[in-house]
């Protein structure tokens, strides 16, 4: 969507109390963490802070993990209002005497083609390789699928500020949610199509298409109205995945059933576009307004 859907704010990069610290030469590594992944997801994000305590610059040049076919170094930034995600094949520079954070919305690791989705509480073994300091084995502690990366519960309320839609009925919600999303993310040169929209209690799922990209958004209704909780692809069709994210069993089952019915008869090309969104993009309250946006997934 606008700014290529969302910029995850740095507040998501909260420290894990149980995280270990590591060193490689003059390089200090703290709080390596990863997010739990919804069932069926193949791409996960990795975060940490790296301090170069030496007097010479170094560079993180590569990484590998036992649970992923490959690990890529990525950067996210906004260029002229458009979110740009790119692989850093040349590595990440680590200036002397400085700390570089790999966190949502900036530098981060991407675990690609993961064999089994990460679960909260697990440890992912990985190796980081530096140009000068060499290689070091680290353990990434897996935190919640959404919200701060801490060991606490997963039903947090860190979604972006809500679209104030008042006390609407389900039918009104299904009409108001597309209008709110268009206000947030549509631009004159990049129209946004939102459909279908299904609502189950305080949760909703909306399919979206924009500028050749697509996916599904999970929304949650709070005191301020509806807010985008996260964006993903086909995983949001699965009741078990919704329950893992934080929905009750009844809400997850009901929402998945309504979505299946609503998407019956859609053009297969639209469904294929929804499926191109890989990973999970979590919205964060640290964004100043509903027009600010970040990423842990890719809309191809």
Tab-separated table of C-alpha atoms in Angstrom:
chain	number	residue	atom	x	y	z
A	1	UNK	CA	0.000	0.000	0.000
A	2	UNK	CA	1.214	3.614	0.388
A	3	UNK	CA	4.975	3.639	0.983
A	4	UNK	CA	4.860	-0.019	-0.047
A	5	UNK	CA	2.852	-0.852	3.046
A	6	UNK	CA	4.189	0.099	6.317
A	7	UNK	CA	7.389	0.879	8.117
A	8	UNK	CA	7.850	-1.125	11.265
A	9	UNK	CA	9.110	1.196	13.982
A	10	UNK	CA	12.120	0.624	16.180
A	11	UNK	CA	9.954	0.029	19.220
A	12	UNK	CA	9.468	-3.523	17.979
A	13	UNK	CA	13.168	-4.091	18.651
A	14	UNK	CA	12.722	-4.678	22.398
A	15	UNK	CA	15.390	-6.670	24.235
A	16	UNK	CA	14.822	-10.255	25.224
A	17	UNK	CA	15.625	-10.675	28.891
A	18	UNK	CA	17.040	-14.132	28.245
A	19	UNK	CA	19.118	-13.146	25.190
A	20	UNK	CA	22.839	-13.934	25.212
A	21	UNK	CA	25.703	-11.687	24.169
A	22	UNK	CA	28.537	-12.741	21.866
A	23	UNK	CA	31.924	-11.446	20.742
A	24	UNK	CA	34.148	-11.939	17.705
A	25	UNK	CA	37.407	-10.044	17.962
A	26	UNK	CA	36.466	-6.384	18.452
A	27	UNK	CA	32.825	-7.055	17.566
A	28	UNK	CA	30.198	-7.319	20.320
A	29	UNK	CA	26.788	-8.798	19.497
A	30	UNK	CA	23.799	-8.371	21.791
A	31	UNK	CA	20.172	-9.492	21.854
A	32	UNK	CA	19.919	-11.648	18.720
A	33	UNK	CA	16.186	-12.263	18.291
A	34	UNK	CA	13.745	-13.544	15.698
A	35	UNK	CA	9.968	-13.467	15.377
A	36	UNK	CA	7.677	-16.449	15.647
A	37	UNK	CA	6.274	-17.278	12.219
A	38	UNK	CA	2.714	-18.164	11.328
A	39	UNK	CA	2.126	-21.696	9.955
A	40	UNK	CA	3.121	-21.988	6.309
A	41	UNK	CA	5.415	-18.951	6.337
A	42	UNK	CA	8.777	-19.458	4.623
A	43	UNK	CA	10.495	-16.148	5.417
A	44	UNK	CA	11.461	-14.849	8.865
A	45	UNK	CA	13.213	-11.791	10.251
A	46	UNK	CA	16.298	-11.636	12.484
A	47	UNK	CA	17.395	-8.696	14.632
A	48	UNK	CA	20.364	-7.812	16.839
A	49	UNK	CA	22.721	-5.011	17.786
A	50	UNK	CA	26.380	-5.039	16.750
A	51	UNK	CA	29.019	-2.824	18.364
A	52	UNK	CA	32.443	-2.381	16.810
A	53	UNK	CA	34.684	-1.655	19.802
A	54	UNK	CA	37.807	-1.459	17.668
A	55	UNK	CA	39.562	1.437	15.964
A	56	UNK	CA	39.055	0.092	12.426
A	57	UNK	CA	35.821	-0.343	10.519
A	58	UNK	CA	34.544	-3.863	9.912
A	59	UNK	CA	31.670	-5.319	7.930
A	60	UNK	CA	29.038	-8.016	8.433
A	61	UNK	CA	29.375	-9.883	5.151
A	62	UNK	CA	27.169	-12.959	5.483
A	63	UNK	CA	25.116	-15.224	7.701
A	64	UNK	CA	23.757	-18.752	7.711
A	65	UNK	CA	21.302	-20.696	9.873
A	66	UNK	CA	20.480	-24.343	10.375
A	67	UNK	CA	16.736	-23.779	9.862
A	68	UNK	CA	16.942	-21.732	6.649
A	69	UNK	CA	18.189	-22.531	3.169
A	70	UNK	CA	19.907	-19.137	3.165
A	71	UNK	CA	20.137	-15.959	5.225
A	72	UNK	CA	20.259	-12.596	3.480
A	73	UNK	CA	21.304	-9.178	4.741
A	74	UNK	CA	18.583	-6.641	3.962
A	75	UNK	CA	17.895	-2.930	4.267
A	76	UNK	CA	14.560	-1.142	4.292
A	77	UNK	CA	14.232	2.574	3.679
A	78	UNK	CA	11.807	5.105	2.238
A	79	UNK	CA	12.771	6.781	-1.039
A	80	UNK	CA	10.428	9.554	-2.203
A	81	UNK	CA	7.613	8.134	-0.107
A	82	UNK	CA	8.083	4.583	-1.440
A	83	UNK	CA	9.296	1.749	0.750
A	84	UNK	CA	12.365	0.101	-0.761
A	85	UNK	CA	13.590	-3.322	0.353
A	86	UNK	CA	16.910	-4.538	-0.991
A	87	UNK	CA	19.449	-7.232	-0.336
A	88	UNK	CA	22.849	-5.918	0.729
A	89	UNK	CA	25.164	-8.213	-1.196
A	90	UNK	CA	28.134	-6.107	-0.118
A	91	UNK	CA	27.319	-6.546	3.559
A	92	UNK	CA	26.612	-4.053	6.342
A	93	UNK	CA	29.301	-1.561	7.324
A	94	UNK	CA	30.259	-1.386	10.999
A	95	UNK	CA	32.088	1.899	11.676
A	96	UNK	CA	34.744	1.909	14.378
A	97	UNK	CA	33.442	2.730	17.835
A	98	UNK	CA	29.791	2.634	16.795
A	99	UNK	CA	26.743	0.410	17.289
A	100	UNK	CA	24.625	-0.691	14.348
A	101	UNK	CA	21.149	-2.029	15.088
A	102	UNK	CA	19.504	-4.602	12.863
A	103	UNK	CA	15.837	-3.972	13.571
A	104	UNK	CA	12.451	-3.739	11.861
A	105	UNK	CA	12.343	-0.788	9.503
A	106	UNK	CA	16.097	-0.735	8.822
A	107	UNK	CA	18.895	-3.259	8.499
A	108	UNK	CA	17.828	-6.822	9.300
A	109	UNK	CA	18.452	-10.463	8.502
A	110	UNK	CA	16.023	-12.429	6.345
A	111	UNK	CA	15.842	-16.178	6.974
A	112	UNK	CA	14.868	-17.498	3.548
A	113	UNK	CA	13.062	-20.735	2.702
A	114	UNK	CA	12.724	-21.771	6.338
A	115	UNK	CA	12.144	-25.518	6.692
A	116	UNK	CA	9.752	-25.187	9.648
A	117	UNK	CA	8.206	-21.909	10.912
A	118	UNK	CA	9.897	-20.565	14.039
A	119	UNK	CA	7.911	-20.968	17.267
A	120	UNK	CA	8.001	-18.617	20.234
A	121	UNK	CA	10.442	-19.894	22.838
A	122	UNK	CA	12.664	-21.711	20.336
A	123	UNK	CA	16.319	-20.928	19.669
A	124	UNK	CA	17.588	-20.593	16.090
A	125	UNK	CA	21.265	-21.378	15.658
A	126	UNK	CA	23.057	-19.158	13.171
A	127	UNK	CA	26.521	-18.024	12.168
A	128	UNK	CA	27.537	-14.438	11.494
A	129	UNK	CA	30.638	-13.772	9.408
A	130	UNK	CA	32.564	-10.495	9.580
A	131	UNK	CA	35.158	-9.251	7.110
A	132	UNK	CA	37.876	-8.808	9.733
A	133	UNK	CA	36.596	-10.355	12.959
A	134	UNK	CA	35.767	-13.691	11.348
A	135	UNK	CA	32.810	-15.918	12.172
A	136	UNK	CA	30.853	-16.424	15.368
A	137	UNK	CA	27.983	-18.751	16.233
A	138	UNK	CA	24.949	-17.068	17.800
A	139	UNK	CA	21.553	-18.216	19.033
A	140	UNK	CA	18.504	-16.185	17.996
A	141	UNK	CA	15.803	-16.327	20.663
A	142	UNK	CA	12.362	-16.513	19.055
A	143	UNK	CA	9.904	-13.992	20.456
A	144	UNK	CA	6.259	-13.223	19.727
A	145	UNK	CA	4.856	-13.173	16.205
A	146	UNK	CA	3.615	-9.613	16.722
A	147	UNK	CA	4.371	-6.692	19.019
A	148	UNK	CA	7.532	-6.255	21.099
A	149	UNK	CA	10.081	-9.052	20.881
A	150	UNK	CA	9.814	-10.011	24.531
A	151	UNK	CA	8.956	-13.215	26.284
A	152	UNK	CA	5.528	-11.981	27.334
A	153	UNK	CA	2.127	-12.799	25.924
A	154	UNK	CA	1.423	-12.445	22.231
A	155	UNK	CA	-1.858	-10.573	22.388
A	156	UNK	CA	-0.351	-7.119	22.646
A	157	UNK	CA	-1.939	-3.885	21.491
A	158	UNK	CA	0.862	-2.356	19.479
A	159	UNK	CA	-1.114	-1.796	16.311
A	160	UNK	CA	-1.056	1.634	14.715
A	161	UNK	CA	-3.554	4.256	15.815
A	162	UNK	CA	-7.024	3.271	14.686
A	163	UNK	CA	-9.195	4.530	11.891
A	164	UNK	CA	-11.974	6.248	13.826
A	165	UNK	CA	-15.036	4.542	12.450
A	166	UNK	CA	-17.237	4.743	15.529
A	167	UNK	CA	-19.580	1.989	16.696
A	168	UNK	CA	-20.397	0.533	13.311
A	169	UNK	CA	-22.347	-2.602	12.535
A	170	UNK	CA	-20.671	-5.429	10.641
A	171	UNK	CA	-22.080	-4.185	7.343
A	172	UNK	CA	-20.954	-0.640	8.082
A	173	UNK	CA	-17.522	-1.938	9.078
A	174	UNK	CA	-17.211	-3.780	5.776
A	175	UNK	CA	-17.851	-0.486	4.005
A	176	UNK	CA	-15.848	1.750	6.320
A	177	UNK	CA	-12.672	-0.352	6.448
A	178	UNK	CA	-11.899	0.091	2.712
A	179	UNK	CA	-12.537	3.825	3.027
A	180	UNK	CA	-10.159	4.056	5.972
A	181	UNK	CA	-7.448	2.058	4.222
A	182	UNK	CA	-7.756	4.208	1.131
A	183	UNK	CA	-7.346	7.318	3.275
A	184	UNK	CA	-4.224	5.835	4.821
A	185	UNK	CA	-2.495	4.296	1.832
A	186	UNK	CA	-3.923	5.452	-1.491
A	187	UNK	CA	-2.198	8.036	-3.659
A	188	UNK	CA	-3.405	9.614	-6.930
A	189	UNK	CA	-0.908	7.623	-8.982
A	190	UNK	CA	-1.335	4.385	-7.024
A	191	UNK	CA	-5.020	3.586	-6.475
A	192	UNK	CA	-5.801	1.009	-3.820
A	193	UNK	CA	-8.400	-1.720	-4.270
A	194	UNK	CA	-9.738	-3.236	-1.041
A	195	UNK	CA	-11.890	-6.342	-1.348
A	196	UNK	CA	-13.173	-8.580	0.034
A	197	UNK	CA	-13.616	-7.468	3.649
A	198	UNK	CA	-14.880	-9.867	6.317
A	199	UNK	CA	-15.558	-9.076	9.971
A	200	UNK	CA	-15.817	-11.372	12.987
A	201	UNK	CA	-16.315	-9.511	16.243
A	202	UNK	CA	-13.341	-7.216	16.826
A	203	UNK	CA	-11.280	-8.727	14.009
A	204	UNK	CA	-11.404	-8.267	10.253
A	205	UNK	CA	-9.473	-9.331	7.159
A	206	UNK	CA	-9.254	-7.204	4.031
A	207	UNK	CA	-7.706	-8.194	0.720
A	208	UNK	CA	-5.814	-5.408	-1.042
A	209	UNK	CA	-4.243	-4.681	-4.425
A	210	UNK	CA	-2.010	-1.751	-5.313
A	211	UNK	CA	0.580	-1.038	-7.990
A	212	UNK	CA	0.836	-4.661	-9.092
A	213	UNK	CA	1.168	-5.942	-5.534
A	214	UNK	CA	-1.311	-7.535	-3.196
A	215	UNK	CA	-1.923	-9.264	0.098
A	216	UNK	CA	-4.287	-9.443	3.039
A	217	UNK	CA	-4.498	-7.181	6.076
A	218	UNK	CA	-5.627	-8.320	9.525
A	219	UNK	CA	-7.373	-5.521	11.398
A	220	UNK	CA	-8.350	-5.228	15.051
A	221	UNK	CA	-11.000	-2.977	16.538
A	222	UNK	CA	-10.099	-1.052	19.669
A	223	UNK	CA	-11.264	2.043	21.510
A	224	UNK	CA	-9.920	4.281	18.739
A	225	UNK	CA	-11.572	2.253	16.006
A	226	UNK	CA	-10.068	-0.175	13.496
A	227	UNK	CA	-6.300	-0.494	13.147
A	228	UNK	CA	-4.159	-2.633	10.876
A	229	UNK	CA	-2.633	-5.293	13.119
A	230	UNK	CA	-0.486	-7.001	10.478
A	231	UNK	CA	-0.269	-7.818	6.787
A	232	UNK	CA	0.448	-11.208	5.271
A	233	UNK	CA	-0.560	-13.470	2.403
A	234	UNK	CA	-2.173	-16.885	2.345
A	235	UNK	CA	-1.407	-17.553	6.007
A	236	UNK	CA	-4.351	-15.337	6.962
A	237	UNK	CA	-6.705	-17.842	5.337
A	238	UNK	CA	-5.796	-20.439	7.954
A	239	UNK	CA	-7.733	-20.560	11.243
A	240	UNK	CA	-4.793	-22.146	13.080
A	241	UNK	CA	-2.506	-19.336	11.945
A	242	UNK	CA	-5.029	-16.718	13.098
A	243	UNK	CA	-5.305	-18.394	16.475
A	244	UNK	CA	-1.524	-18.392	16.812
A	245	UNK	CA	-1.478	-14.657	16.092
A	246	UNK	CA	-3.782	-14.059	19.043
A	247	UNK	CA	-7.393	-14.578	17.990
A	248	UNK	CA	-9.644	-16.791	20.066
A	249	UNK	CA	-10.452	-20.178	18.549
A	250	UNK	CA	-14.029	-19.100	17.780
A	251	UNK	CA	-12.937	-15.798	16.220
A	252	UNK	CA	-10.212	-17.485	14.163
A	253	UNK	CA	-12.544	-20.200	12.901
A	254	UNK	CA	-15.327	-17.757	12.104
A	255	UNK	CA	-13.065	-15.278	10.337
A	256	UNK	CA	-11.353	-17.962	8.248
A	257	UNK	CA	-14.726	-19.407	7.227
A	258	UNK	CA	-16.076	-15.987	6.222
A	259	UNK	CA	-12.932	-15.243	4.228
A	260	UNK	CA	-13.152	-18.551	2.390
A	261	UNK	CA	-16.743	-17.832	1.448
A	262	UNK	CA	-16.014	-14.232	0.435
A	263	UNK	CA	-13.105	-15.272	-1.790
A	264	UNK	CA	-15.083	-17.999	-3.531
A	265	UNK	CA	-15.578	-16.912	-7.094
A	266	UNK	CA	-12.821	-14.291	-7.093
A	267	UNK	CA	-10.669	-14.123	-10.196
A	268	UNK	CA	-7.818	-16.645	-9.730
A	269	UNK	CA	-5.406	-13.892	-10.737
A	270	UNK	CA	-6.534	-11.821	-7.732
A	271	UNK	CA	-6.071	-14.759	-5.378
A	272	UNK	CA	-2.628	-15.361	-6.878
A	273	UNK	CA	-1.747	-11.728	-6.237
A	274	UNK	CA	-2.825	-12.033	-2.597
A	275	UNK	CA	-0.546	-15.070	-2.291
A	276	UNK	CA	2.541	-13.173	-3.499
A	277	UNK	CA	2.863	-11.409	-0.136
A	278	UNK	CA	5.518	-13.412	1.726
A	279	UNK	CA	6.169	-13.245	5.431
A	280	UNK	CA	4.371	-11.027	7.925
A	281	UNK	CA	4.387	-7.248	8.278
A	282	UNK	CA	3.516	-6.117	11.793
A	283	UNK	CA	2.125	-2.643	12.417
A	284	UNK	CA	3.399	-0.675	15.387
A	285	UNK	CA	2.025	2.064	17.601
A	286	UNK	CA	5.305	3.957	17.476
A	287	UNK	CA	4.314	5.350	14.092
A	288	UNK	CA	3.043	8.890	14.619
A	289	UNK	CA	-0.111	8.603	12.552
A	290	UNK	CA	-2.064	6.187	10.395
A	291	UNK	CA	-0.291	7.449	7.308
A	292	UNK	CA	3.091	6.277	8.500
A	293	UNK	CA	4.063	2.907	7.630
A	294	UNK	CA	7.348	-0.908	7.646
A	295	UNK	CA	8.188	-4.742	6.959
A	296	UNK	CA	9.020	-8.202	7.771
A	297	UNK	CA	7.645	-9.633	4.586
A	298	UNK	CA	7.782	-9.074	0.876
A	299	UNK	CA	5.063	-8.289	-1.615
A	300	UNK	CA	6.715	-9.609	-4.731
